[in-house]
Short mmCIF file of C-alpha atoms in Angstrom, two decimals:
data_model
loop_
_atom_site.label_atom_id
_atom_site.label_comp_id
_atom_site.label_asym_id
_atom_site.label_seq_id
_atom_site.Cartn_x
_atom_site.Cartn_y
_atom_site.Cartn_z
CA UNK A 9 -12.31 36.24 -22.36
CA UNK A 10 -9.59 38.23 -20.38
CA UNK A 11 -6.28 36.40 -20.04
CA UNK A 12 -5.30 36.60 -16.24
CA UNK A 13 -1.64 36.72 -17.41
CA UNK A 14 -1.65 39.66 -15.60
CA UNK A 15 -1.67 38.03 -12.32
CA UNK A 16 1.02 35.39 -13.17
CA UNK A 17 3.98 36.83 -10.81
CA UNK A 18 6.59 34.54 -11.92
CA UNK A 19 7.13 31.99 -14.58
CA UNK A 20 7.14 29.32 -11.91
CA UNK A 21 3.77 29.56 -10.72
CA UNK A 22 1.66 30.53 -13.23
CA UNK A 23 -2.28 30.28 -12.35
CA UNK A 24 -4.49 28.26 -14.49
CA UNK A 25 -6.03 29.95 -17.55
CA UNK A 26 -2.92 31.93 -18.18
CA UNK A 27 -1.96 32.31 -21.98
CA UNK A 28 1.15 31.77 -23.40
CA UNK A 29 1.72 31.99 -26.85
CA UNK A 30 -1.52 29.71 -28.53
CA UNK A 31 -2.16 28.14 -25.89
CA UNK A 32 -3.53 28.15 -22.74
CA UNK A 33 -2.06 26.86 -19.12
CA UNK A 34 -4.22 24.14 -17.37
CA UNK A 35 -2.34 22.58 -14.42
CA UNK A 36 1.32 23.21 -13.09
CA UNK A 37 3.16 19.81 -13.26
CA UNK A 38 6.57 20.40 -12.10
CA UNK A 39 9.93 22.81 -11.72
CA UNK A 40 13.36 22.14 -11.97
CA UNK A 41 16.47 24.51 -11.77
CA UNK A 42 15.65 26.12 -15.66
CA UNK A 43 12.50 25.36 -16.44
CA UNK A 44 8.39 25.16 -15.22
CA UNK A 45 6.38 22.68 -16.92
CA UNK A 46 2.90 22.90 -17.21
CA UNK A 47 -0.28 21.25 -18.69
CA UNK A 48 -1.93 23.09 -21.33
CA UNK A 49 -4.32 22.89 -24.01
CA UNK A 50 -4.56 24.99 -27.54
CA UNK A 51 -6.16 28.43 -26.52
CA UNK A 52 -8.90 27.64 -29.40
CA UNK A 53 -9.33 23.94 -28.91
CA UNK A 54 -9.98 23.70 -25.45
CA UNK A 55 -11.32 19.78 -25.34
CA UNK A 56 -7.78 18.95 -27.60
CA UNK A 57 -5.43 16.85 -25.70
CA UNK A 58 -3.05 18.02 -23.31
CA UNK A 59 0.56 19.04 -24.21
CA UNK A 60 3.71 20.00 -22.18
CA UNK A 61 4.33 23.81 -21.62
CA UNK A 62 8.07 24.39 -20.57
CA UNK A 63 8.71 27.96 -19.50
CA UNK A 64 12.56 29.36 -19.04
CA UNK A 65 12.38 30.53 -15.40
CA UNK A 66 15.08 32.80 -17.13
CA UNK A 67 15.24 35.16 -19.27
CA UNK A 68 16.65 34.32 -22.93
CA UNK A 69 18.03 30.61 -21.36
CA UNK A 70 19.56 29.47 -24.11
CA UNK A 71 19.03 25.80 -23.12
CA UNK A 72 15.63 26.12 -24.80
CA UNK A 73 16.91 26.81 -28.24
CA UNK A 74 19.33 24.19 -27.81
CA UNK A 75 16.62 21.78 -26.50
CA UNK A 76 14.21 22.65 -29.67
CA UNK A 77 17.11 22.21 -32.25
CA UNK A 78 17.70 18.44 -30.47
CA UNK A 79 13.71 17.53 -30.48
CA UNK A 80 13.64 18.90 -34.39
CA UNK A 81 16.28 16.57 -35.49
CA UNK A 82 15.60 13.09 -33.18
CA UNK A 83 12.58 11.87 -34.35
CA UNK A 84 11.90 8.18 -31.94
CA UNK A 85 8.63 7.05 -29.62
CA UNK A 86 10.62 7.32 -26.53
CA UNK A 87 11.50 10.89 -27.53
CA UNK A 88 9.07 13.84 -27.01
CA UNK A 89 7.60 15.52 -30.34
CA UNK A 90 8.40 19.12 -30.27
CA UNK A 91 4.69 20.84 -31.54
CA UNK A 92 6.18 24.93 -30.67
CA UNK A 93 8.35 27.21 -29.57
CA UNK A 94 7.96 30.91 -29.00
CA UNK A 95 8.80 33.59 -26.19
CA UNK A 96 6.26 34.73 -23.48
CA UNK A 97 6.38 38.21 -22.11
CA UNK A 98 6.41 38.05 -18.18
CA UNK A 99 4.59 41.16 -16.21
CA UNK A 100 7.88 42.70 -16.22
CA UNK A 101 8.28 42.76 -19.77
CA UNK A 102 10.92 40.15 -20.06
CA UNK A 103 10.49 37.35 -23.07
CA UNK A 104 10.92 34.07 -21.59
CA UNK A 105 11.39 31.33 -24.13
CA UNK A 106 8.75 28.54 -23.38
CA UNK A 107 8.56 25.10 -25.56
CA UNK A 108 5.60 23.31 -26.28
CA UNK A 109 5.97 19.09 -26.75
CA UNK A 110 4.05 15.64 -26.55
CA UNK A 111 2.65 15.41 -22.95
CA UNK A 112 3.38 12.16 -21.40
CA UNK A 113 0.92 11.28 -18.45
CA UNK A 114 3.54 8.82 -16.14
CA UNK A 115 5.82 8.29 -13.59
CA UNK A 116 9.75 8.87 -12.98
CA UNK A 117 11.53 5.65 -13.83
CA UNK A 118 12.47 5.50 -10.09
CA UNK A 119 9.38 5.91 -9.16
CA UNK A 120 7.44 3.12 -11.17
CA UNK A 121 10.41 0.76 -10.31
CA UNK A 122 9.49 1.69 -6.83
CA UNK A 123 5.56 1.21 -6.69
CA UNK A 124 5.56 -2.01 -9.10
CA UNK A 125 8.79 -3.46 -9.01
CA UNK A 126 9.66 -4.95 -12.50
CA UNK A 127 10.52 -7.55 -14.06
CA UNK A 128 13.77 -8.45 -15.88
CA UNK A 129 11.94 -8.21 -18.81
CA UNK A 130 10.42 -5.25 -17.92
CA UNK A 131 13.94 -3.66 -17.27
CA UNK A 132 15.35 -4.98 -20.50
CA UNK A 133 12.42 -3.36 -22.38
CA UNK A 134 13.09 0.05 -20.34
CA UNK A 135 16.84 0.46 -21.34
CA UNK A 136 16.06 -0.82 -24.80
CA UNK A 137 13.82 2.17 -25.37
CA UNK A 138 16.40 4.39 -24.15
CA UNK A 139 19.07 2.88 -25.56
CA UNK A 140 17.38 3.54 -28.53
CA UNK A 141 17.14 6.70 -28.28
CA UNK A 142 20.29 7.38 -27.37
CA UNK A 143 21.24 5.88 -30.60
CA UNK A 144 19.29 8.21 -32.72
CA UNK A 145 20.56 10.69 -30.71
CA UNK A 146 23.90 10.03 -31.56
CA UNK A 147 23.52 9.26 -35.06
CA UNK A 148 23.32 12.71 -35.51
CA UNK A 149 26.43 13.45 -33.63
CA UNK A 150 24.39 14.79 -29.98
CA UNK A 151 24.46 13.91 -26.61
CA UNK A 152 22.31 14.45 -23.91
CA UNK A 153 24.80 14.86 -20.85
CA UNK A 154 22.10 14.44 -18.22
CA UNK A 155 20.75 10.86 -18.64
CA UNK A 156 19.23 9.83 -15.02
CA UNK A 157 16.12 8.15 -13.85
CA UNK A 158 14.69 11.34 -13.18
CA UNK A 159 14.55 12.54 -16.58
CA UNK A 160 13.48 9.23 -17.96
CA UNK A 161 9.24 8.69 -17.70
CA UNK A 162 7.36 5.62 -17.99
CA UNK A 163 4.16 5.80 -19.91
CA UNK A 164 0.82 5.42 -17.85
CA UNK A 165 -0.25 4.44 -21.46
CA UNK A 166 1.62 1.84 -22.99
CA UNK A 167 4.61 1.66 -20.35
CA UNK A 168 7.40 3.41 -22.42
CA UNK A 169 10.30 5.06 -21.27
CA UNK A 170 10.58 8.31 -22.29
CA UNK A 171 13.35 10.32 -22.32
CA UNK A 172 13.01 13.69 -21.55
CA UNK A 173 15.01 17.39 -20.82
CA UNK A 174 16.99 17.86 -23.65
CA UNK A 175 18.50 21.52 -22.03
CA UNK A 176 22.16 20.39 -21.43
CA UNK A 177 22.52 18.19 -24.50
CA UNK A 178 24.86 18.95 -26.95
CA UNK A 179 25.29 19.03 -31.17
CA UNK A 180 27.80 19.93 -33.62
CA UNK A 181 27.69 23.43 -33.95
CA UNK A 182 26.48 24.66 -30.68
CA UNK A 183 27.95 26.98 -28.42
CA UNK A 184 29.50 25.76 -25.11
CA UNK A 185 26.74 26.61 -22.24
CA UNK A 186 29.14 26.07 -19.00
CA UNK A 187 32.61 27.11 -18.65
CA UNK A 188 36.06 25.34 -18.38
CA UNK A 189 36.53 22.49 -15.94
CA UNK A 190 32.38 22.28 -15.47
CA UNK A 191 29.90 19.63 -15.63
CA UNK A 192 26.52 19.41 -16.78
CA UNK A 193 24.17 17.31 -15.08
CA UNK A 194 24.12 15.21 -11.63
CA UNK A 195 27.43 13.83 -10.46
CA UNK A 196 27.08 10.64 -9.60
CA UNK A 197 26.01 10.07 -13.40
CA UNK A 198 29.61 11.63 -14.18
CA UNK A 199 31.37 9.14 -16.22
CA UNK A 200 35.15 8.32 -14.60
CA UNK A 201 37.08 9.78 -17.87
CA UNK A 202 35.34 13.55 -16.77
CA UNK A 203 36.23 12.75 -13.12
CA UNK A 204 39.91 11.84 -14.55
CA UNK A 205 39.86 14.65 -16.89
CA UNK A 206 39.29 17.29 -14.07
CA UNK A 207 41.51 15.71 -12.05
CA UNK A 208 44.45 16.07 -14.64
CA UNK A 209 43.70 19.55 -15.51
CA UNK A 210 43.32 20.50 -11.85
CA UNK A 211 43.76 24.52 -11.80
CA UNK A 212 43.63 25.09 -15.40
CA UNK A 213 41.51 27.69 -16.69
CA UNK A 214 41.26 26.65 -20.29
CA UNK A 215 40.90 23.50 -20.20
CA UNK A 216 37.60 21.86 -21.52
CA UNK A 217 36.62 18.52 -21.37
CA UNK A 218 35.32 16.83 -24.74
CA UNK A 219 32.25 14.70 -24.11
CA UNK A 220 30.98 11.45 -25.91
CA UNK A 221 28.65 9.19 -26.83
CA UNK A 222 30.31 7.57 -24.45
CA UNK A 223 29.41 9.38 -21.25
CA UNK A 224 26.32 8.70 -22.06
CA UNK A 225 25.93 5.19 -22.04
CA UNK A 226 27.77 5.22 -18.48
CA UNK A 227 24.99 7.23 -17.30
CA UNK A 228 22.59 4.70 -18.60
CA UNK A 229 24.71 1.64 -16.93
CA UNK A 230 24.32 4.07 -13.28
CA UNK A 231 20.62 4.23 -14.39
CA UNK A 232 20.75 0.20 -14.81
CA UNK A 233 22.55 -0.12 -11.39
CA UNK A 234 20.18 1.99 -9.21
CA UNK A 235 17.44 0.31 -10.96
CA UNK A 236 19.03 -3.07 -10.48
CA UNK A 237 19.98 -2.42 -6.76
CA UNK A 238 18.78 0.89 -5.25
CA UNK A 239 22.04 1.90 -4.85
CA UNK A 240 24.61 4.09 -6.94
CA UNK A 241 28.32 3.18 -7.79
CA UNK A 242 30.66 5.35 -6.19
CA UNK A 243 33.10 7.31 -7.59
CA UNK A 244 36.00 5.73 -8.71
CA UNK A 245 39.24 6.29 -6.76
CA UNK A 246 41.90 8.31 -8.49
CA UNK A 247 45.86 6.94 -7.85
CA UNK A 248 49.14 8.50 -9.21
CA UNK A 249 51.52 6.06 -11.29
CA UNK A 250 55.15 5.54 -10.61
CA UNK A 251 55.72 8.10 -13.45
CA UNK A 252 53.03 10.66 -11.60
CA UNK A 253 50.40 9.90 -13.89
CA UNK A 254 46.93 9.93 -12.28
CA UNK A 255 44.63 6.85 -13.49
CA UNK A 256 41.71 5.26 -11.68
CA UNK A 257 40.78 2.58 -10.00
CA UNK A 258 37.30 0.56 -11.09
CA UNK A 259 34.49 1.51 -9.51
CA UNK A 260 33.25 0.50 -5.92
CA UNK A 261 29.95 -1.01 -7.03
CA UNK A 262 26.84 -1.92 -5.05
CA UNK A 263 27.45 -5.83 -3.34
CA UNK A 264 23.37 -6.45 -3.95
CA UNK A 265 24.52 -5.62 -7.89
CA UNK A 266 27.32 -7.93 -7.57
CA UNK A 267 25.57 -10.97 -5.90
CA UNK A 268 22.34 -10.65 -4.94
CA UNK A 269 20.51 -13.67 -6.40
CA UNK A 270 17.87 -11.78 -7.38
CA UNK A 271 19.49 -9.63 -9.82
CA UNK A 272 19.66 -11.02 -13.77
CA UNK A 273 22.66 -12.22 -14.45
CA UNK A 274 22.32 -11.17 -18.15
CA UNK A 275 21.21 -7.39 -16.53
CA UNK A 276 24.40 -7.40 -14.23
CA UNK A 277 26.44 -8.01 -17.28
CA UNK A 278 25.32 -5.71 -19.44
CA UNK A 279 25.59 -2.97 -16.04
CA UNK A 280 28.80 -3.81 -15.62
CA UNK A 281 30.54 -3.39 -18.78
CA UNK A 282 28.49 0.32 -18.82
CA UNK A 283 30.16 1.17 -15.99
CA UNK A 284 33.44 0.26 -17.05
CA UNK A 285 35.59 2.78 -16.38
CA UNK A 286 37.21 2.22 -20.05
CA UNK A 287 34.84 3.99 -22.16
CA UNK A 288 35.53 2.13 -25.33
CA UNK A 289 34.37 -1.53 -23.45
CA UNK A 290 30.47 0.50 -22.66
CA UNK A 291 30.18 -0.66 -27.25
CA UNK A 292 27.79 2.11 -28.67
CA UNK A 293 24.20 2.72 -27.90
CA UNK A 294 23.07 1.06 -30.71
CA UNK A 295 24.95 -1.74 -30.43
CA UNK A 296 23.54 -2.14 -26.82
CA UNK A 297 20.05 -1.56 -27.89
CA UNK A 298 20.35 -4.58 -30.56
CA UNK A 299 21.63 -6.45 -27.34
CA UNK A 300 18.66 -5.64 -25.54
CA UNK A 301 15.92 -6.29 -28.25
CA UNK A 302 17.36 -10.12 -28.72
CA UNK A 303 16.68 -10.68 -25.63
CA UNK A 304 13.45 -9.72 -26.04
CA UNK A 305 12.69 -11.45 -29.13
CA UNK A 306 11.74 -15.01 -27.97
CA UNK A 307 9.59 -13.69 -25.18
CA UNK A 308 7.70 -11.45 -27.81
CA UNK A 309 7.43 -14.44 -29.36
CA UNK A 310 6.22 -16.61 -26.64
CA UNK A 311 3.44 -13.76 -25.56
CA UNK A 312 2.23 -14.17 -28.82
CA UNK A 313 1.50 -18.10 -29.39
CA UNK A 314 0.38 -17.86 -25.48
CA UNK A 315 -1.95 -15.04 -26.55
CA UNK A 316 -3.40 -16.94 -30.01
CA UNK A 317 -3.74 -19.79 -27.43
CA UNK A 318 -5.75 -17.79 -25.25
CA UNK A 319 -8.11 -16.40 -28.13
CA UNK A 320 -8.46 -19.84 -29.05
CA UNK A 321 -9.38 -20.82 -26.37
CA UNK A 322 -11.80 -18.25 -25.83
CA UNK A 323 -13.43 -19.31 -29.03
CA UNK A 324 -14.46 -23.01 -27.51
CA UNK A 325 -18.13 -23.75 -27.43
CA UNK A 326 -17.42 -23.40 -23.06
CA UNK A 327 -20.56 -24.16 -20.93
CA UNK A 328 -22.08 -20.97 -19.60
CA UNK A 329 -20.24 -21.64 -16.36
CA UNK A 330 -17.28 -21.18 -17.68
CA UNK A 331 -17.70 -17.98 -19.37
CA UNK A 332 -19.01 -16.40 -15.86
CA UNK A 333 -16.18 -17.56 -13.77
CA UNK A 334 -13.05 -16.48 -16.36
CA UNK A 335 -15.19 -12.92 -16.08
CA UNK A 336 -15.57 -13.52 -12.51
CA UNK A 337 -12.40 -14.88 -11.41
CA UNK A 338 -9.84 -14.12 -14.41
CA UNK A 339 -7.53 -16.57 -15.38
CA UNK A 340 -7.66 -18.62 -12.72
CA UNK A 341 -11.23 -19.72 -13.98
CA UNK A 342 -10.08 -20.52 -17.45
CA UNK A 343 -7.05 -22.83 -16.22
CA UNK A 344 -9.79 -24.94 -13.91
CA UNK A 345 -12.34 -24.74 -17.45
CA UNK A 346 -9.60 -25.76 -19.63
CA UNK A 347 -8.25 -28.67 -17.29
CA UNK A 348 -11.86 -29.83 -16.74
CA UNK A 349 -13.10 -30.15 -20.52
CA UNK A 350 -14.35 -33.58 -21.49
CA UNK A 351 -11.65 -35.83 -22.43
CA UNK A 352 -8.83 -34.24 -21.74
CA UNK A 353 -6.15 -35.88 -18.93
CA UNK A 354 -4.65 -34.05 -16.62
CA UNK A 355 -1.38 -35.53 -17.94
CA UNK A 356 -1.23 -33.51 -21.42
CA UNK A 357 -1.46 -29.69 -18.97
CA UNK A 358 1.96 -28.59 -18.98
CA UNK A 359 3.15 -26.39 -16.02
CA UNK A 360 6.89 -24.96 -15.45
CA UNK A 361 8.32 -26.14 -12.18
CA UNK A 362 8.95 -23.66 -9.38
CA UNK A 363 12.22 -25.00 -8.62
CA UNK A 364 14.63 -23.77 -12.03
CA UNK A 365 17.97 -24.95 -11.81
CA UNK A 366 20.11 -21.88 -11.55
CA UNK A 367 21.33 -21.87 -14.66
CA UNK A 368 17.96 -22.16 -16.43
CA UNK A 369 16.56 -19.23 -14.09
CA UNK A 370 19.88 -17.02 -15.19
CA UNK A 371 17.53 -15.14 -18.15
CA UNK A 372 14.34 -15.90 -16.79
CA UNK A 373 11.29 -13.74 -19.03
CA UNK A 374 13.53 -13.97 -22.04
CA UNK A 375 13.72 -17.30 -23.27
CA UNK A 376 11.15 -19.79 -24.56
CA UNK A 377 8.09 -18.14 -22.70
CA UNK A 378 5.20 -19.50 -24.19
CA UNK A 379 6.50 -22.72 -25.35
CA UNK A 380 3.54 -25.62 -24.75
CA UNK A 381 6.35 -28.02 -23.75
CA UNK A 382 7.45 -27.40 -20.33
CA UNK A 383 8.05 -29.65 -17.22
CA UNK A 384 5.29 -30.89 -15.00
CA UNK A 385 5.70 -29.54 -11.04
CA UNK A 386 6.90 -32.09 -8.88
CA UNK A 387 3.87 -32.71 -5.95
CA UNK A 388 6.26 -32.24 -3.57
CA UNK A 389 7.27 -29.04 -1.51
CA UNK A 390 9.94 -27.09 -2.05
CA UNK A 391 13.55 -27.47 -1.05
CA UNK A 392 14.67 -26.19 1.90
CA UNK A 393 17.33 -24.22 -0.18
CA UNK A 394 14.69 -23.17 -2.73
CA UNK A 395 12.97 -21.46 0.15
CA UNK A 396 15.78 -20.12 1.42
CA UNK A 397 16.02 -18.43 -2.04
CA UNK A 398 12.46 -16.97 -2.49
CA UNK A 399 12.37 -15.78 1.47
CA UNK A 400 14.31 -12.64 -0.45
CA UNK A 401 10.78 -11.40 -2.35
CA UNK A 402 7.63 -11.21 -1.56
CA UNK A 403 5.83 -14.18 -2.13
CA UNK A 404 2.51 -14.57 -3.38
CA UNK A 405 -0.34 -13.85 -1.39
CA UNK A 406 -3.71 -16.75 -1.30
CA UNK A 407 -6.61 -15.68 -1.68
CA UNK A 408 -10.10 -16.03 -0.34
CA UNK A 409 -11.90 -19.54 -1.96
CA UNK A 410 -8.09 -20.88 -3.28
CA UNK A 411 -7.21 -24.44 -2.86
CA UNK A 412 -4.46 -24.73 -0.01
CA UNK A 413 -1.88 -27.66 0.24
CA UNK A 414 -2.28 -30.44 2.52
CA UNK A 415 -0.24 -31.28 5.57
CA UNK A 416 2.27 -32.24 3.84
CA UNK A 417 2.60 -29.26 1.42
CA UNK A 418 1.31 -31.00 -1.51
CA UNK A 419 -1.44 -29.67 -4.30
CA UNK A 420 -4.40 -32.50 -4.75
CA UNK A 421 -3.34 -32.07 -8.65
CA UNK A 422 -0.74 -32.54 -11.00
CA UNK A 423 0.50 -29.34 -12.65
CA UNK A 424 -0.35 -27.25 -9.40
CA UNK A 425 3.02 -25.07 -7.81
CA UNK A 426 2.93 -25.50 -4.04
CA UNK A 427 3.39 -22.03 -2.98
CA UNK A 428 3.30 -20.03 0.80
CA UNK A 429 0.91 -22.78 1.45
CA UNK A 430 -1.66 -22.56 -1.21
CA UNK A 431 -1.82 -24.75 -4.73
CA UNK A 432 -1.20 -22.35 -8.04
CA UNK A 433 -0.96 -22.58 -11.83
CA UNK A 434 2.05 -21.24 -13.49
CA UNK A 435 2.32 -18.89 -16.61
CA UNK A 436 4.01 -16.09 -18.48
CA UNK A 437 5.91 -13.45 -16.65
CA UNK A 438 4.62 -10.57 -18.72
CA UNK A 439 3.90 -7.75 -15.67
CA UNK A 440 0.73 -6.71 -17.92
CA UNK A 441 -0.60 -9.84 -18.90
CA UNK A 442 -0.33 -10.95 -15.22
CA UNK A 443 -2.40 -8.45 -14.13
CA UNK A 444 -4.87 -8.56 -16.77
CA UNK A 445 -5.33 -12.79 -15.68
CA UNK A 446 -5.86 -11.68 -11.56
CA UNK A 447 -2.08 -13.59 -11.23
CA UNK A 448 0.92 -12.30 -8.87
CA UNK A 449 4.58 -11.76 -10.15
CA UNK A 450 7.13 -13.28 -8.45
CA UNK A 451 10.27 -14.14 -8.93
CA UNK A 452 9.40 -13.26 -12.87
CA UNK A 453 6.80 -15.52 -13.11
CA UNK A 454 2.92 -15.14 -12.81
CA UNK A 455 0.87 -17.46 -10.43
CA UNK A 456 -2.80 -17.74 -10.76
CA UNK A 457 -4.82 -18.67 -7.79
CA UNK A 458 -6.15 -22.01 -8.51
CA UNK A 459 -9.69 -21.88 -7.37
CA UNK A 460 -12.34 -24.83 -7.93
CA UNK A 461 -15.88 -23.93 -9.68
CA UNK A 462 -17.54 -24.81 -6.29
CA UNK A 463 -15.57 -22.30 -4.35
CA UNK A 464 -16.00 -19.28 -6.61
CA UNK A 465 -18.54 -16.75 -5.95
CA UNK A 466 -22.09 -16.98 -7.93
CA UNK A 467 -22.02 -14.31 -11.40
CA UNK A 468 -23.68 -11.07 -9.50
CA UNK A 469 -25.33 -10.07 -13.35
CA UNK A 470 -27.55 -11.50 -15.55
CA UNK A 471 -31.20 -13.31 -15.36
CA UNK A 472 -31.94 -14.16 -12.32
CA UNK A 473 -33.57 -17.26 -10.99
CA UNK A 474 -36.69 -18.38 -9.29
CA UNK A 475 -35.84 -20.20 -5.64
#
């Protein structure tokens, strides 16, 4: 077959089919300012699964060798395998270095966080993995120096962040890429001691700043804020001393960071002292990501009984009805099957109350999730200032055949939430396992549409029977 390189103009648009290297170009999948990336497969495996092509829109970019050395020595989940490397010869004749890595079907972290807005746990998770890779990173004495949202992917797959474009980062041994007094990267990720640096060295010409872990982690915490907010920190303010010394001032930071009820209070912490503009108080990226997975440890550990509940249940000698409305209806079918079994109350169902104290809300998703012991919902509606509260998000939305409250905004059972005028049953936050039971996340919590066996629709498979 006849390679159509020939008809590939410029490294930035190259057509389907063309070959570079071993393999050959599917799909183009993006640009940025050094590099193409494109979908390809292995020239003689053409049913193999897809990797990322990156092609220098340059000439001999060094960024590429730089990236490849970085991928080679930072082995981690949330960091792309490097499969190849090589050069690919452009119509012109010019050898454009090209990299070959671990595709990763997703979404920019923005991006997700802007089509299903997460979760605190969800966020944790997100700067965990990066953290975490930051940390190998480090360990072996690198940096990145252009850690943004936009470089950070989410797995369609298993919801990972991945962290990606390795071009700017930096390791022992490596020659300088930019000259004096210039910065890598986007500037509002600029930590405040490269702002201060340039500020002190205004004018000089061989002046260089020395980046660190460090600047790194502040990029993160800007990550965390925009994230947290959808807003950026500004840059701090720089002031002269009595002695003519220039400092800074701390950073004007988003007010829906600073008190928006919505926003964790453990997550505002830990954004905060990132973007302190004292670089030593941002800890190390390991130390952060050990932060981050503790946490996470009791909810991991709550998803799991609530999961070996679930098989459990699942394993109950159910009448057939049953079975067909938890396949019909999801979870909301199994709550009204496992409430309705012979002898057992209603008393013994355990259901967390909508309306948390403030301080037990502060790290909701975290702690205790899964526990059988929680407190039974109070019949009665809301508070007006618990209202007041929610009116901020979304709130969940009935659904066709679900059991609404009465006139007085009650549920007709024990253990039902009262909730935008319909009756629901309460469980785990987890954003997957919520979607997997039919529920709706809000306020990190799932609700499940409570929905009697009378009002559900009739199984649409299976034998059928005579009138």
């Amino acid at each position: 077959m006849t390679s159509p390189s020939h008809l590939a103009c410029s490294p930035a648009l190259l057509p389907p089919g063309t070959v570079v290297g071993t393999w050959r170009v599917q799909a183009w999948a993006g640009c940025g300012v050094h590099g193409a990336v494109y979908r390809a497969v292995p020239l003689l495996r053409p049913l193999a699964a897809p990797v990322a092509l990156k092609l220098a829109l340059h000439p001999g970019d060094p960024r590429f060798a730089r990236e490849a050395e970085l991928l080679s020595r930072c082995l981690h989940p949330s960091i792309p395998c490097l499969l190849d490397q090589g050069s690919w010869r452009s119509p012109s004749g010019a050898l454009h270095p090209f990299l070959v890595m671990q595709w990763v079907d997703g979404l920019s972290l923005y991006d997700q966080a802007r089509l299903h807005p997460p979760a605190p746990t969800q966020v944790r998770r997100w700067l965990a993995q990066v953290a975490q890779a930051l940390a190998v990173l480090h360990a072996q004495g690198a940096l990145h120096r252009d850690l943004k949202g936009d470089n950070i992917r989410v797995s369609y797959a298993d919801g990972r962040a991945m962290l990606l474009d390795f071009g700017t980062g930096l390791y022992p041994g490596a020659a300088p890429l930019t000259p004096a007094l210039a910065f890598p990267g986007t500037p509002v990720y600029r930590s405040p001691e490269s702002w201060l640096f340039e500020v002190r060295n205004y004018g000089s010409s061989t002046a260089r700043y020395a980046p660190s872990a460090a600047d790194d982690l502040y990029a993160l915490g800007v990550t965390a804020c925009r994230l947290l907010s959808d807003e950026y920190p500004q840059p701090p303010e720089p002031f002269r001393d009595e002695h003519g010394t220039w400092h800074l001032r701390d950073l004007p930071l988003p007010p829906t960071l600073l008190r928006h009820p919505h926003v964790d209070p453990s997550l505002r912490a830990i954004t905060l002292r990132l973007l302190s503009v004292h670089p030593e108080q941002r800890g190390t990226a390991a130390q952060l990501a050990e932060e981050l997975e503790q946490t996470l440890r009791p909810f991991r550990s709550g998803r799991s009984r609530h999961l070996t509940e679930t098989t459990r249940m699942r394993a109950l000698p159910w009448p057939d009805w049953r079975w067909v409305a938890v396949a019909a209806a999801g979870m909301a079918a199994a709550v009204w099957g496992w409430w309705s079994l012979p002898g057992k109350p209603l008393e013994e169902t355990a259901v967390a109350q909508v309306q948390h104290s403030e301080a037990a809300s502060a790290d909701v998703g975290t702690a205790g999730l899964g526990d059988a012991a929680t407190t039974v919902a109070s019949e009665l509606p809301p508070s007006a200032a618990t209202e007041e509260a929610m009116s901020a998000s979304p709130l969940p939305q009935p659904v066709p055949g679900q059991v609404r409250t009465d006139e007085k905004g009650r549920c007709p059972r024990k253990g039902l939430v009262a909730l935008n005028g319909a009756c629901w049953a309460e469980t785990t936050g987890d954003p997957e396992v919520c979607q997997t039971l039919g529920g709706q996340l809000f306020k990190d919590t799932c609700y499940l549409p409570f929905i009697p066996p009378e009002r559900r629709h009739p199984p649409t498979s299976g034998p059928k029977q005579n009138p």
